[in-house]
């Protein structure tokens, strides 16, 4: 089953249009997302962290995160990818063990990021992960997020070249996809897509070209990132503050999904 799911996940990146990948944070959000037509689902580390009471940024206890991935996999039938941030360890073998635990839950893809760290250190993690996936018999899709744009790691004129240099190293280490967080400029997007054999992933971001233009620019995957839980946090704050401070009950009643509809999903 995992082998089939892994193959399906890979094929979804080769469609005419980019794979739209919603990011979820628990079993309920995953089940609803699948019911709305998602062909694959990914976790958002930020959303999972917040839902478990932790800050985003490599603070999640691995045990809790693996349990959350298992609960998500239990209620969906589409491929599942997990955002594991930096891998929750500086030791490649430990990162590979963590990924093996995720694969045991049914995860067939991961995101792992370089952040502001040494890209060569990330390459060693990727190599260890790829070896673990081969041993497990799961053709894991390894999507590597680079933060060159999101963190302004180099000057603007050098960003695309820096990304492509990192992509070459990540590809040699065993990566499949390249997630360039914060990339929005069409010309640079095309140049990066043409400059690497890794499949290009971008995120919903202010200034991003229309979805209808992304395929022509070489984008193979579009991620929702943490925008969905961020938006829901804002709506929740409005409802709760209205109830507590202004005695407003109707917004909760008017905008609520029917109890029976939610219950019937499970």
Tab-separated table of C-alpha atoms in Angstrom:
chain	number	residue	atom	x	y	z
A	1	UNK	CA	0.000	0.000	0.000
A	2	UNK	CA	2.786	2.443	0.913
A	3	UNK	CA	4.597	1.627	-2.367
A	4	UNK	CA	1.465	2.361	-4.372
A	5	UNK	CA	0.840	5.585	-2.475
A	6	UNK	CA	4.448	6.681	-3.004
A	7	UNK	CA	4.135	6.056	-6.756
A	8	UNK	CA	0.886	8.012	-6.900
A	9	UNK	CA	2.484	10.898	-5.047
A	10	UNK	CA	5.371	11.037	-7.513
A	11	UNK	CA	3.018	10.934	-10.492
A	12	UNK	CA	1.000	13.844	-9.109
A	13	UNK	CA	4.080	16.034	-9.588
A	14	UNK	CA	4.167	15.218	-13.318
A	15	UNK	CA	0.704	16.418	-14.307
A	16	UNK	CA	0.127	19.245	-16.773
A	17	UNK	CA	-0.855	21.558	-13.917
A	18	UNK	CA	1.097	21.903	-10.648
A	19	UNK	CA	-0.006	19.734	-7.753
A	20	UNK	CA	-2.018	21.874	-5.325
A	21	UNK	CA	-0.991	20.591	-1.917
A	22	UNK	CA	-3.082	21.737	1.077
A	23	UNK	CA	-1.306	21.667	4.439
A	24	UNK	CA	-3.149	20.267	7.473
A	25	UNK	CA	-2.421	19.996	11.180
A	26	UNK	CA	-4.591	17.196	12.590
A	27	UNK	CA	-6.798	14.286	11.578
A	28	UNK	CA	-9.926	16.415	11.386
A	29	UNK	CA	-8.451	19.023	9.055
A	30	UNK	CA	-6.956	16.228	6.950
A	31	UNK	CA	-10.224	14.348	6.632
A	32	UNK	CA	-12.112	17.476	5.646
A	33	UNK	CA	-9.406	18.455	3.155
A	34	UNK	CA	-9.569	15.068	1.462
A	35	UNK	CA	-13.384	15.267	1.328
A	36	UNK	CA	-13.071	18.565	-0.559
A	37	UNK	CA	-11.067	16.964	-3.348
A	38	UNK	CA	-7.389	17.049	-2.375
A	39	UNK	CA	-5.401	14.429	-4.290
A	40	UNK	CA	-2.587	14.514	-1.712
A	41	UNK	CA	-2.102	16.092	1.703
A	42	UNK	CA	0.866	17.508	3.579
A	43	UNK	CA	1.304	18.612	7.144
A	44	UNK	CA	2.313	22.127	8.115
A	45	UNK	CA	4.855	21.962	10.924
A	46	UNK	CA	3.643	25.349	12.167
A	47	UNK	CA	0.018	24.217	12.296
A	48	UNK	CA	0.912	20.946	14.013
A	49	UNK	CA	3.135	22.735	16.530
A	50	UNK	CA	0.479	25.298	17.427
A	51	UNK	CA	-2.204	22.628	17.749
A	52	UNK	CA	0.008	20.741	20.212
A	53	UNK	CA	0.948	23.840	22.193
A	54	UNK	CA	4.474	24.468	20.860
A	55	UNK	CA	6.146	27.274	18.951
A	56	UNK	CA	7.043	26.610	15.336
A	57	UNK	CA	10.753	26.227	14.620
A	58	UNK	CA	12.038	22.722	15.410
A	59	UNK	CA	10.337	22.641	18.818
A	60	UNK	CA	7.988	19.704	18.188
A	61	UNK	CA	8.682	16.537	20.183
A	62	UNK	CA	9.213	13.791	17.611
A	63	UNK	CA	7.046	11.322	19.556
A	64	UNK	CA	4.079	13.692	19.461
A	65	UNK	CA	4.555	14.515	15.798
A	66	UNK	CA	4.791	10.866	14.731
A	67	UNK	CA	1.592	10.154	16.666
A	68	UNK	CA	-0.097	13.062	14.900
A	69	UNK	CA	1.030	11.743	11.501
A	70	UNK	CA	-0.389	8.319	12.381
A	71	UNK	CA	-3.735	9.839	13.328
A	72	UNK	CA	-3.861	11.719	10.020
A	73	UNK	CA	-2.903	8.662	7.969
A	74	UNK	CA	-5.652	6.665	9.678
A	75	UNK	CA	-8.448	8.839	8.278
A	76	UNK	CA	-7.276	9.558	4.716
A	77	UNK	CA	-6.665	7.460	1.618
A	78	UNK	CA	-4.598	9.939	-0.431
A	79	UNK	CA	-0.783	10.212	-0.185
A	80	UNK	CA	0.581	11.980	2.897
A	81	UNK	CA	3.735	14.091	3.125
A	82	UNK	CA	5.182	15.414	6.387
A	83	UNK	CA	7.013	18.691	6.932
A	84	UNK	CA	9.807	17.747	9.329
A	85	UNK	CA	11.527	21.166	9.437
A	86	UNK	CA	15.271	20.516	9.891
A	87	UNK	CA	14.772	16.894	10.959
A	88	UNK	CA	14.811	17.609	14.729
A	89	UNK	CA	18.469	16.622	15.078
A	90	UNK	CA	21.915	17.565	13.787
A	91	UNK	CA	22.864	13.881	13.531
A	92	UNK	CA	22.041	12.392	10.095
A	93	UNK	CA	21.438	8.887	11.463
A	94	UNK	CA	18.989	10.251	14.032
A	95	UNK	CA	17.140	12.215	11.351
A	96	UNK	CA	16.935	9.075	9.213
A	97	UNK	CA	15.506	7.127	12.146
A	98	UNK	CA	12.889	9.828	12.672
A	99	UNK	CA	11.933	9.674	8.989
A	100	UNK	CA	11.666	5.879	9.236
A	101	UNK	CA	9.168	6.323	12.046
A	102	UNK	CA	7.125	8.649	9.857
A	103	UNK	CA	7.251	6.163	6.984
A	104	UNK	CA	5.956	3.467	9.338
A	105	UNK	CA	2.803	5.566	9.814
A	106	UNK	CA	2.187	5.711	6.051
A	107	UNK	CA	4.016	8.926	5.141
A	108	UNK	CA	5.399	8.754	1.575
A	109	UNK	CA	6.954	12.210	1.275
A	110	UNK	CA	8.812	14.675	3.455
A	111	UNK	CA	9.892	18.307	3.461
A	112	UNK	CA	13.227	19.029	5.074
A	113	UNK	CA	14.766	22.510	5.147
A	114	UNK	CA	18.146	24.181	5.211
A	115	UNK	CA	17.028	27.306	7.090
A	116	UNK	CA	20.055	29.424	7.910
A	117	UNK	CA	22.219	26.334	8.398
A	118	UNK	CA	25.011	24.719	6.405
A	119	UNK	CA	23.652	23.204	3.176
A	120	UNK	CA	26.382	20.554	3.280
A	121	UNK	CA	25.068	19.386	6.652
A	122	UNK	CA	21.629	19.058	5.098
A	123	UNK	CA	23.110	16.984	2.274
A	124	UNK	CA	24.365	14.465	4.823
A	125	UNK	CA	20.872	14.248	6.286
A	126	UNK	CA	19.362	13.726	2.832
A	127	UNK	CA	21.821	10.920	2.098
A	128	UNK	CA	20.913	9.180	5.352
A	129	UNK	CA	17.185	9.599	4.682
A	130	UNK	CA	17.495	8.199	1.169
A	131	UNK	CA	19.383	5.170	2.470
A	132	UNK	CA	16.680	4.595	5.106
A	133	UNK	CA	13.921	4.822	2.499
A	134	UNK	CA	15.673	2.268	0.303
A	135	UNK	CA	15.981	-0.103	3.249
A	136	UNK	CA	12.295	0.332	4.064
A	137	UNK	CA	11.146	-0.275	0.499
A	138	UNK	CA	9.326	3.092	0.373
A	139	UNK	CA	10.161	5.296	-2.617
A	140	UNK	CA	10.067	8.368	-0.402
A	141	UNK	CA	9.686	11.732	-2.128
A	142	UNK	CA	12.270	14.027	-0.544
A	143	UNK	CA	11.358	17.678	-1.020
A	144	UNK	CA	14.080	20.048	0.138
A	145	UNK	CA	13.109	23.533	1.233
A	146	UNK	CA	15.690	26.230	0.824
A	147	UNK	CA	15.270	29.523	2.655
A	148	UNK	CA	17.589	31.587	0.465
A	149	UNK	CA	14.696	33.869	-0.510
A	150	UNK	CA	12.610	33.691	2.660
A	151	UNK	CA	15.553	34.591	4.909
A	152	UNK	CA	17.467	36.804	2.437
A	153	UNK	CA	20.568	34.662	2.903
A	154	UNK	CA	22.410	36.371	0.031
A	155	UNK	CA	21.936	39.644	-1.855
A	156	UNK	CA	18.965	39.832	-4.217
A	157	UNK	CA	21.073	39.578	-7.381
A	158	UNK	CA	22.654	36.305	-6.225
A	159	UNK	CA	19.584	34.501	-4.889
A	160	UNK	CA	18.691	32.474	-7.991
A	161	UNK	CA	22.293	31.350	-8.518
A	162	UNK	CA	22.626	30.397	-4.852
A	163	UNK	CA	19.425	28.340	-5.026
A	164	UNK	CA	20.620	26.516	-8.139
A	165	UNK	CA	24.002	25.757	-6.568
A	166	UNK	CA	22.284	24.311	-3.511
A	167	UNK	CA	19.860	22.389	-5.711
A	168	UNK	CA	22.752	20.632	-7.441
A	169	UNK	CA	24.135	19.489	-4.089
A	170	UNK	CA	20.716	18.414	-2.828
A	171	UNK	CA	20.051	16.461	-6.019
A	172	UNK	CA	23.369	14.634	-5.713
A	173	UNK	CA	22.489	13.760	-2.121
A	174	UNK	CA	19.208	12.127	-3.191
A	175	UNK	CA	16.513	14.815	-3.202
A	176	UNK	CA	13.556	14.785	-5.598
A	177	UNK	CA	12.013	18.236	-5.220
A	178	UNK	CA	13.138	21.778	-4.497
A	179	UNK	CA	10.891	24.020	-2.402
A	180	UNK	CA	11.962	27.660	-2.716
A	181	UNK	CA	10.045	29.442	0.014
A	182	UNK	CA	9.398	33.099	-0.790
A	183	UNK	CA	10.138	32.807	-4.516
A	184	UNK	CA	7.632	34.943	-6.447
A	185	UNK	CA	9.416	36.614	-9.388
A	186	UNK	CA	8.434	34.928	-12.663
A	187	UNK	CA	11.780	35.229	-14.435
A	188	UNK	CA	13.735	33.822	-11.505
A	189	UNK	CA	11.166	31.067	-11.110
A	190	UNK	CA	11.660	30.001	-14.727
A	191	UNK	CA	15.447	30.197	-14.444
A	192	UNK	CA	15.513	28.031	-11.317
A	193	UNK	CA	13.121	25.464	-12.810
A	194	UNK	CA	15.289	25.220	-15.934
A	195	UNK	CA	18.520	25.229	-13.949
A	196	UNK	CA	17.853	22.088	-11.911
A	197	UNK	CA	16.451	18.619	-12.487
A	198	UNK	CA	14.673	18.824	-9.119
A	199	UNK	CA	10.931	19.462	-9.430
A	200	UNK	CA	10.145	23.009	-8.350
A	201	UNK	CA	7.763	23.691	-5.468
A	202	UNK	CA	6.622	27.171	-4.444
A	203	UNK	CA	4.262	28.337	-1.716
A	204	UNK	CA	1.249	30.589	-1.620
A	205	UNK	CA	2.901	33.955	-1.019
A	206	UNK	CA	2.197	37.663	-1.468
A	207	UNK	CA	3.068	38.592	-5.054
A	208	UNK	CA	3.001	35.040	-6.410
A	209	UNK	CA	1.936	34.876	-10.090
A	210	UNK	CA	-1.548	33.482	-10.814
A	211	UNK	CA	-1.848	29.726	-10.452
A	212	UNK	CA	-2.712	29.498	-14.148
A	213	UNK	CA	0.769	30.875	-15.005
A	214	UNK	CA	2.833	28.608	-12.756
A	215	UNK	CA	3.045	25.556	-15.030
A	216	UNK	CA	4.551	27.623	-17.842
A	217	UNK	CA	7.153	28.893	-15.365
A	218	UNK	CA	8.199	25.334	-14.510
A	219	UNK	CA	6.435	24.963	-11.158
A	220	UNK	CA	5.340	21.406	-10.374
A	221	UNK	CA	3.834	21.904	-6.908
A	222	UNK	CA	2.064	24.688	-5.029
A	223	UNK	CA	1.839	24.432	-1.237
A	224	UNK	CA	-0.624	26.249	1.001
A	225	UNK	CA	1.907	26.371	3.832
A	226	UNK	CA	0.675	27.669	7.171
A	227	UNK	CA	-1.820	30.137	5.685
A	228	UNK	CA	-4.836	27.889	6.357
A	229	UNK	CA	-4.299	27.547	10.130
A	230	UNK	CA	-3.229	31.198	10.347
A	231	UNK	CA	-6.525	32.242	8.772
A	232	UNK	CA	-8.502	29.953	11.052
A	233	UNK	CA	-6.726	31.355	14.117
A	234	UNK	CA	-7.850	34.838	13.037
A	235	UNK	CA	-11.471	33.713	12.596
A	236	UNK	CA	-11.420	31.865	15.913
A	237	UNK	CA	-10.147	34.999	17.658
A	238	UNK	CA	-13.007	37.040	16.207
A	239	UNK	CA	-15.634	34.539	17.322
A	240	UNK	CA	-14.250	34.071	20.819
A	241	UNK	CA	-13.653	37.767	21.484
A	242	UNK	CA	-17.122	38.567	20.186
A	243	UNK	CA	-18.638	35.999	22.533
A	244	UNK	CA	-16.586	36.982	25.587
A	245	UNK	CA	-16.581	40.743	25.205
A	246	UNK	CA	-19.698	41.631	23.261
A	247	UNK	CA	-22.162	38.812	24.019
A	248	UNK	CA	-22.256	37.873	20.333
A	249	UNK	CA	-23.691	34.406	19.765
A	250	UNK	CA	-25.096	34.623	16.251
A	251	UNK	CA	-21.760	34.577	14.358
A	252	UNK	CA	-21.049	31.155	15.864
A	253	UNK	CA	-24.483	29.870	14.879
A	254	UNK	CA	-24.605	31.433	11.421
A	255	UNK	CA	-21.161	30.220	10.287
A	256	UNK	CA	-21.135	26.776	11.869
A	257	UNK	CA	-20.918	23.628	9.769
A	258	UNK	CA	-23.736	21.213	10.646
A	259	UNK	CA	-22.782	18.828	13.449
A	260	UNK	CA	-24.168	15.882	11.497
A	261	UNK	CA	-22.113	16.763	8.441
A	262	UNK	CA	-18.879	16.865	10.413
A	263	UNK	CA	-19.654	13.689	12.336
A	264	UNK	CA	-20.462	11.821	9.113
A	265	UNK	CA	-16.920	12.366	7.790
A	266	UNK	CA	-15.468	9.930	10.314
